[in-house]
Coordinates of N, CA and C in Angstrom, one line a residue:
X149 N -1.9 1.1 -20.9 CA -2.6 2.4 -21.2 C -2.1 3.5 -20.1
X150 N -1.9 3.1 -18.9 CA -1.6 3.7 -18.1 C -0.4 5.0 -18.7
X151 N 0.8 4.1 -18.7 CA 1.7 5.1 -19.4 C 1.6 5.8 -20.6
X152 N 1.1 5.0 -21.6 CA 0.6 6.4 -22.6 C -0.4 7.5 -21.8
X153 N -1.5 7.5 -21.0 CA -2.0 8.1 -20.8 C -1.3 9.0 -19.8
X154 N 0.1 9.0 -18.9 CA 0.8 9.5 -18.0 C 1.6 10.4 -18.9
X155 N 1.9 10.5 -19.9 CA 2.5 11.3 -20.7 C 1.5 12.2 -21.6
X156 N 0.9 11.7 -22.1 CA -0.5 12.5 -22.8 C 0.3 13.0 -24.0
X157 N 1.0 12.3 -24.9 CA 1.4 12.8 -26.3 C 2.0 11.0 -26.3
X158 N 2.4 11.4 -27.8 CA 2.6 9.9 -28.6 C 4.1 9.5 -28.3
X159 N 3.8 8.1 -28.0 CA 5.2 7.4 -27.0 C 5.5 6.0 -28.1
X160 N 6.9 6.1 -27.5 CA 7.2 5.0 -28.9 C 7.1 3.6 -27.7
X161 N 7.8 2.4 -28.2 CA 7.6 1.5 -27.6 C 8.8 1.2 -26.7
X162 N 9.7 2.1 -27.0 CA 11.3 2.2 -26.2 C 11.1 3.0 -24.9
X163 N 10.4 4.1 -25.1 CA 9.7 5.1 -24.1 C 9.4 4.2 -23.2
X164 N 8.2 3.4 -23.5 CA 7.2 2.6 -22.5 C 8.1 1.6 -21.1
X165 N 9.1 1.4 -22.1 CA 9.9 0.2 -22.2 C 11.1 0.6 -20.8
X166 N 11.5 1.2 -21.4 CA 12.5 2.7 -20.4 C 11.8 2.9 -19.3
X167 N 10.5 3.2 -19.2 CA 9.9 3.8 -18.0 C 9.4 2.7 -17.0
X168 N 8.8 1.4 -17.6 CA 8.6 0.2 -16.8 C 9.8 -0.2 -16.6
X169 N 11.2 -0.5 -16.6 CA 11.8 -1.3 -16.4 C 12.8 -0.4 -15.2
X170 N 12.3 0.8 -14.8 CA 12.4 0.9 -13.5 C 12.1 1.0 -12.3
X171 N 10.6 -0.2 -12.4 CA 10.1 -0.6 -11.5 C 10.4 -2.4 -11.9
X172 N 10.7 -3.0 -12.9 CA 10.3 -4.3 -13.6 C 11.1 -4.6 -14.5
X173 N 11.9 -6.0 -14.7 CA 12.1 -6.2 -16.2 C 11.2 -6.7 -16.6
X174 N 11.4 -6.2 -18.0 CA 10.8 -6.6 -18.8 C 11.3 -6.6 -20.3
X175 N 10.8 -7.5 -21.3 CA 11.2 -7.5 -22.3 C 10.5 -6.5 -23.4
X176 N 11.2 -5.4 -24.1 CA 10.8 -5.2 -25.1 C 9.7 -5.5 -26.0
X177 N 9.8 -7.2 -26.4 CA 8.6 -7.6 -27.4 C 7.4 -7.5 -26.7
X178 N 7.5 -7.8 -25.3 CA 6.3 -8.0 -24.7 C 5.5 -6.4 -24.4
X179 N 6.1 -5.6 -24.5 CA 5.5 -3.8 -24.2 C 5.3 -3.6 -25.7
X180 N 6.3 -4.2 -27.1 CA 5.5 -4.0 -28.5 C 4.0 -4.6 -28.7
X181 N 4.1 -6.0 -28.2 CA 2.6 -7.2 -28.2 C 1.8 -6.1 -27.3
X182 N 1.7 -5.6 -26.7 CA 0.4 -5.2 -25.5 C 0.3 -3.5 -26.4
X183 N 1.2 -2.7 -27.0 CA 0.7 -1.7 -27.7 C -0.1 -2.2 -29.0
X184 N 0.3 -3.4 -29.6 CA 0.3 -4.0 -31.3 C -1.8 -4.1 -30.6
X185 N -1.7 -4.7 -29.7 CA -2.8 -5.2 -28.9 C -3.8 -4.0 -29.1
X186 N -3.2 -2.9 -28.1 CA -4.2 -1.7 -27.8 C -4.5 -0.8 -29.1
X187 N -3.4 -1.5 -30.1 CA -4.1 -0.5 -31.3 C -5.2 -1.2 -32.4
X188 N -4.9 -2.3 -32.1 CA -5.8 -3.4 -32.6 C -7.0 -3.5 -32.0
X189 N -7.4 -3.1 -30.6 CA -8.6 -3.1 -30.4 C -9.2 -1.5 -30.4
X190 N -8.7 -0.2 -30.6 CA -9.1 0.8 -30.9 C -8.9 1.7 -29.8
X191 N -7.7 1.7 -28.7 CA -7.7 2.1 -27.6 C -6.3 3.1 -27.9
X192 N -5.7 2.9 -28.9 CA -4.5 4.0 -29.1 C -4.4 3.9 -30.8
X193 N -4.2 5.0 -31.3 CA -4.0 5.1 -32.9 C -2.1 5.2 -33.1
X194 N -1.4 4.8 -33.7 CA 0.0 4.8 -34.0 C 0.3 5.3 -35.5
X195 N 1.4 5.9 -35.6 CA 2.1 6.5 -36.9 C 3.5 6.2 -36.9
X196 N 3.6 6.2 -37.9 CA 4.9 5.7 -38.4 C 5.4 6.7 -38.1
X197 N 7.1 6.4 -37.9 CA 8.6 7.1 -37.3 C 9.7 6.2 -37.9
X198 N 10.1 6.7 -39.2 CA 11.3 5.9 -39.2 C 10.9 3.7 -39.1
X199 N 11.7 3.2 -38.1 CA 11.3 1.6 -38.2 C 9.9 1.4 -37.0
X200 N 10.2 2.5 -36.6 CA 8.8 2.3 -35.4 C 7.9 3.2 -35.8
X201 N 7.2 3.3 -34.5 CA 5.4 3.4 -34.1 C 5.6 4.4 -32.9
X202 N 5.1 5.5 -33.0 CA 4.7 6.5 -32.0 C 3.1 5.8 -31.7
X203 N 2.7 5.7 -30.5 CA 1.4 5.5 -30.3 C 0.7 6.4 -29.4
X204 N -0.1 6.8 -29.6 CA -1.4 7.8 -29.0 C -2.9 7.5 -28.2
X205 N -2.9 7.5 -27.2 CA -4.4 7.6 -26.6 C -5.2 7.9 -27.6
X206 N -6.4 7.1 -28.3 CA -7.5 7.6 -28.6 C -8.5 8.4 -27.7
X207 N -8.4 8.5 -26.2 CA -9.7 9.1 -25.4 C -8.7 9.1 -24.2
X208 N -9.0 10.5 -23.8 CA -7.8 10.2 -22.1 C -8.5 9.6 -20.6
X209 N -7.8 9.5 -20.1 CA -8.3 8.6 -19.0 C -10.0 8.8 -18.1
X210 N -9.9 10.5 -18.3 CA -11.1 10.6 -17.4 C -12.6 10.3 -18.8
X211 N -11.9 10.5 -20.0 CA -13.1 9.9 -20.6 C -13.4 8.2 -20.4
X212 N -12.1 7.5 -20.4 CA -12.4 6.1 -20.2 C -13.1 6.1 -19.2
X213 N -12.7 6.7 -17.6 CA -13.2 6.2 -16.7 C -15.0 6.7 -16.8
X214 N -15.5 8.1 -17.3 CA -16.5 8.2 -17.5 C -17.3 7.3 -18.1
X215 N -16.9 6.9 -19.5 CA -17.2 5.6 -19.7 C -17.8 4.6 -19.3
X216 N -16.9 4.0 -18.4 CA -16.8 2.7 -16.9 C -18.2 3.0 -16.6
X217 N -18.5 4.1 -15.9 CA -19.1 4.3 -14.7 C -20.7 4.3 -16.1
X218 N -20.7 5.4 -16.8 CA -21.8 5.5 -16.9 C -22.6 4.1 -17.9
X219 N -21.9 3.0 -18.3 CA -21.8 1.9 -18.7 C -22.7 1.1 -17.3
X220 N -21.9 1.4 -16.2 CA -22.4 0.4 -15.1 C -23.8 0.8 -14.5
X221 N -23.6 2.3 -14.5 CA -24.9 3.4 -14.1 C -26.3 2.4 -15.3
X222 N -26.1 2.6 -16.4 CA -27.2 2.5 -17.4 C -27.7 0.8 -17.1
X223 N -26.5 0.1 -16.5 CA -27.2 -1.4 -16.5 C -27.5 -1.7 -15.3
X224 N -27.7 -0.7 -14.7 CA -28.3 -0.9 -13.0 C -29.6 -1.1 -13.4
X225 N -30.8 -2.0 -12.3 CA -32.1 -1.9 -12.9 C -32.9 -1.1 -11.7
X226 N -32.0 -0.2 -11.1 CA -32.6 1.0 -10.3 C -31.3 2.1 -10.0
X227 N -31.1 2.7 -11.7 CA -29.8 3.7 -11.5 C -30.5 4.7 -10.4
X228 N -31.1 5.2 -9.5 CA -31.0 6.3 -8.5 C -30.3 5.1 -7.5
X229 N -31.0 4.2 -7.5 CA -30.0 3.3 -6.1 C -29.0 3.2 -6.5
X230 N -28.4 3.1 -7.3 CA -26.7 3.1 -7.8 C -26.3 3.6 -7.0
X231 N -26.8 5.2 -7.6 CA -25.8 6.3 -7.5 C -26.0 6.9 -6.2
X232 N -27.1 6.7 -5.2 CA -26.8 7.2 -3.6 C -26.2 6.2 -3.2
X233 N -25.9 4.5 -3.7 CA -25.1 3.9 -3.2 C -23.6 4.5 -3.5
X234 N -23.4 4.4 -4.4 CA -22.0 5.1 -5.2 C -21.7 6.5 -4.3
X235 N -22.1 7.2 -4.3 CA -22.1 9.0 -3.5 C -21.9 8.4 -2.0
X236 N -22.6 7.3 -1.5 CA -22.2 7.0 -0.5 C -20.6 6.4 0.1
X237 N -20.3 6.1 -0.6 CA -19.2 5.7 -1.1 C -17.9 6.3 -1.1
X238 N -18.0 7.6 -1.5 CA -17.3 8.5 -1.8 C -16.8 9.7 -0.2
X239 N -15.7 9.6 -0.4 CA -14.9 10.6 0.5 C -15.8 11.9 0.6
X240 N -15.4 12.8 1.6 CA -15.8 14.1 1.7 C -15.2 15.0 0.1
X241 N -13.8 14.9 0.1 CA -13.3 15.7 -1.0 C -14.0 14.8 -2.6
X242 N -13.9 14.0 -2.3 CA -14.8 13.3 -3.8 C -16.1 13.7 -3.8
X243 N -17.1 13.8 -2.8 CA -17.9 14.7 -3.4 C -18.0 15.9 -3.6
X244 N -17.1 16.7 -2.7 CA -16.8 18.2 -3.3 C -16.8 18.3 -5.0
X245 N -15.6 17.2 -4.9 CA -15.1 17.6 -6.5 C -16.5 16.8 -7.6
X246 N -17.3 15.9 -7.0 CA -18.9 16.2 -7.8 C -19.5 17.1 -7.7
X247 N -19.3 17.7 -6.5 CA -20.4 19.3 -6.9 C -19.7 20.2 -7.9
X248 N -18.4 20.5 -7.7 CA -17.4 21.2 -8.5 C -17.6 20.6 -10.1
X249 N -17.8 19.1 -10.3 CA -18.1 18.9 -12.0 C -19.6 19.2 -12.0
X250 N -20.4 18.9 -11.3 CA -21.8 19.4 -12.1 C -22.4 20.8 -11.7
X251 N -21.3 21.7 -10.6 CA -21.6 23.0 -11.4 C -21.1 23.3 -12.7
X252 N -19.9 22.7 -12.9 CA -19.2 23.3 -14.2 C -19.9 22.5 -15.3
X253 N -20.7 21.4 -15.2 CA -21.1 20.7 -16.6 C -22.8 21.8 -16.7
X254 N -23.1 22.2 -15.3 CA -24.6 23.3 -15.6 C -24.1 24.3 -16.0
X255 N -23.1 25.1 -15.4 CA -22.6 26.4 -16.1 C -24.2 27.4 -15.7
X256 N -23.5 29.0 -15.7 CA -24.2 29.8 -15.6 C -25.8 29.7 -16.1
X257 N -25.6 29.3 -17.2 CA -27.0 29.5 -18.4 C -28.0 28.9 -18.2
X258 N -27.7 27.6 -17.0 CA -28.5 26.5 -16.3 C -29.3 27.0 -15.3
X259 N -28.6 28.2 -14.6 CA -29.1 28.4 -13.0 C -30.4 28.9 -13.5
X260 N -32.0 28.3 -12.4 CA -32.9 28.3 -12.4 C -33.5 29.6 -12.3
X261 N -34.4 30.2 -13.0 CA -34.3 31.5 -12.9 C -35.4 31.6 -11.4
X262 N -35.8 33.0 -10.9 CA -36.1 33.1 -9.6 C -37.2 32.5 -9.8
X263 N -38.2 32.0 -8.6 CA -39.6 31.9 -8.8 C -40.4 32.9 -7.7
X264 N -39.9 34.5 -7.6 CA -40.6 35.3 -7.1 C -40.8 36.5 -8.5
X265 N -42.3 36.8 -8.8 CA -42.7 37.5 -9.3 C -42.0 39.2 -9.4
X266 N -41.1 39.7 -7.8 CA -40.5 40.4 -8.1 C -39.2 40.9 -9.0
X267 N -38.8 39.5 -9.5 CA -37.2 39.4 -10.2 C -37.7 39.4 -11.2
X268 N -39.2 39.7 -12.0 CA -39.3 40.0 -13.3 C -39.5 41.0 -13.5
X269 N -39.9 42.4 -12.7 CA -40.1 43.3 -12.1 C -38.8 44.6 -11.6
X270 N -37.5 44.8 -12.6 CA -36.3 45.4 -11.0 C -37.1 46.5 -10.7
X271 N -38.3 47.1 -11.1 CA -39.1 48.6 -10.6 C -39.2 47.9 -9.0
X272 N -40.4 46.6 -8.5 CA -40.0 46.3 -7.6 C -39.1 46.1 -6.8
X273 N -39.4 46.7 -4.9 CA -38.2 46.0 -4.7 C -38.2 45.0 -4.3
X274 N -36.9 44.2 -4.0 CA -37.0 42.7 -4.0 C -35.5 43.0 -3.1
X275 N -35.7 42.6 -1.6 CA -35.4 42.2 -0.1 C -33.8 41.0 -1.0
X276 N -34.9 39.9 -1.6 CA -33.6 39.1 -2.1 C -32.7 39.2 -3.1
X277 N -33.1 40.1 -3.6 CA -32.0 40.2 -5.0 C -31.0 40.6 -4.2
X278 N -30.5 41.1 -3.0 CA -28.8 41.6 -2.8 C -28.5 40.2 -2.6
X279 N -29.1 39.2 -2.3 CA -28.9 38.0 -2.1 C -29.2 36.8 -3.1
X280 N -29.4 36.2 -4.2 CA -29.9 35.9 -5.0 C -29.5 34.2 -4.5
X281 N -30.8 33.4 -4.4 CA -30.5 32.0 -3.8 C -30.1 31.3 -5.1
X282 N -28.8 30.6 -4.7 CA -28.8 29.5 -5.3 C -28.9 28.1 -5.3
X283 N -29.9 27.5 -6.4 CA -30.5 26.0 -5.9 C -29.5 25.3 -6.3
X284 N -29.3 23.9 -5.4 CA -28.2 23.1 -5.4 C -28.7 22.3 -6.5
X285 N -27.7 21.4 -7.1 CA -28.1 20.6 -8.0 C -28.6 19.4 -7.7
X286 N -30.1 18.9 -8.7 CA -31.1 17.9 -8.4 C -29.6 16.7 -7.5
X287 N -28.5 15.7 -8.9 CA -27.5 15.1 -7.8 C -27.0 15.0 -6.6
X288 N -26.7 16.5 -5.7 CA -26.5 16.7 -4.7 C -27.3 16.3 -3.8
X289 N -28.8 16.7 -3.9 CA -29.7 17.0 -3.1 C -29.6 15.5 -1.4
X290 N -29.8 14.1 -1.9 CA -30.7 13.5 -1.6 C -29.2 12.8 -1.6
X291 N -28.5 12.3 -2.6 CA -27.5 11.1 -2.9 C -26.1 11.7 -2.3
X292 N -25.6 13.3 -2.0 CA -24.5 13.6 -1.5 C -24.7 14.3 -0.2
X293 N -25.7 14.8 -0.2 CA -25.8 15.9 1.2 C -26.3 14.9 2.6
X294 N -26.9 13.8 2.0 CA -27.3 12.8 3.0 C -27.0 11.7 2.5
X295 N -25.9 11.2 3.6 CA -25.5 9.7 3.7 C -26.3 8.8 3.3
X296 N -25.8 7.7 2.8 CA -26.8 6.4 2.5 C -27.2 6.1 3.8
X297 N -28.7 6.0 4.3 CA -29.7 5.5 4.8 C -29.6 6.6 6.3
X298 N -29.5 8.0 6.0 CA -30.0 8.9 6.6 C -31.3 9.4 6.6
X299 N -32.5 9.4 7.4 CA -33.6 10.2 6.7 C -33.2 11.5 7.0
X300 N -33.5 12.7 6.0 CA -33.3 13.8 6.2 C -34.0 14.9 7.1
X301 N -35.7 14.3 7.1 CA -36.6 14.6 7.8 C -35.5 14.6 9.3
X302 N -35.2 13.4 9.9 CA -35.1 12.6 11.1 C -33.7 13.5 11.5
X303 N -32.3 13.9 10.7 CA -31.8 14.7 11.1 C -31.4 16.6 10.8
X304 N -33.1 16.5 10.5 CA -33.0 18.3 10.4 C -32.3 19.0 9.0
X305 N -32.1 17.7 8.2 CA -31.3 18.2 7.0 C -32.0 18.5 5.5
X306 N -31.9 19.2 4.6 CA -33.0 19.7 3.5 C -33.4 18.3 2.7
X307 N -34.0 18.1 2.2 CA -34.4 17.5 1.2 C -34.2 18.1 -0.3
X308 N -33.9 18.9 -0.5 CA -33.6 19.3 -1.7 C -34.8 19.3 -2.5
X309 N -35.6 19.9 -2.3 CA -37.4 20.0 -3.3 C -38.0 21.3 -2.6

């Protein structure tokens, strides 16, 4: 899967073949058996070309791995401890790039609207509107901004509530 999914359009079995064998020999029949395989279990769809098979990713990789994870997430029998275990886990830039996917999965339309009486109001003035706070996301709060088994209280850091 790897290599079909490193090309991201439909690869024949010579392609596959060509591209592993310069790291590895390998035989031919054995890269047709493991595509014949991946289309047989629903993991790449193929069309005819002439005597062969162009084969295609049915889902690209970050949907697979989404998949994985949220498969493992659902059979936890305490998914919040997962997932500050998991966040713990994760690099500085890997959580960046979580906050970077679950702003982009809230999108604008999400952000919470103010909870001061003046922002319903622009006759009022309102000190914060040149400033308009924005609240971090519930995931962040607790599971990325504090390390697994930091209290937040203990080193001065928000709680996120």
């Amino acid at each position: 899967m790897t290599r079909v999914w490193k090309w991201n359009r439909p690869v024949t079995v010579r392609e596959v073949l060509e591209d592993l064998q310069q790291e590895r020999s390998i035989a031919y029949t054995t890269v047709m058996t493991v595509l014949d395989n991946l289309h047989q279990k629903g993991w790449v769809r193929r069309e005819a070309e002439g005597r062969a098979y162009r084969y295609e990713a049915v889902s690209t990789r970050a949907a697979y791995s989404a998949a994985l994870m949220n498969e493992a997430w659902t059979q936890s029998d305490n998914p919040a401890a997962a997932l500050v275990a998991f966040f713990g886990m994760m690099s500085p830039e890997q959580r960046e790039a979580l906050r970077d996917a679950v702003r982009m999965v809230q999108g604008p339309e999400e952000t919470p609207a103010p909870q001061n009486p003046t922002a319903e109001n622009p006759a009022v003035e309102n000190p914060a509107a040149e400033k308009p706070a924005v609240e971090k996301p519930a995931v962040e709060n607790q599971a990325v901004e504090n390390p697994v088994g930091e209290n937040p209280a203990a080193t001065g850091g928000e709680t996120g509530r």
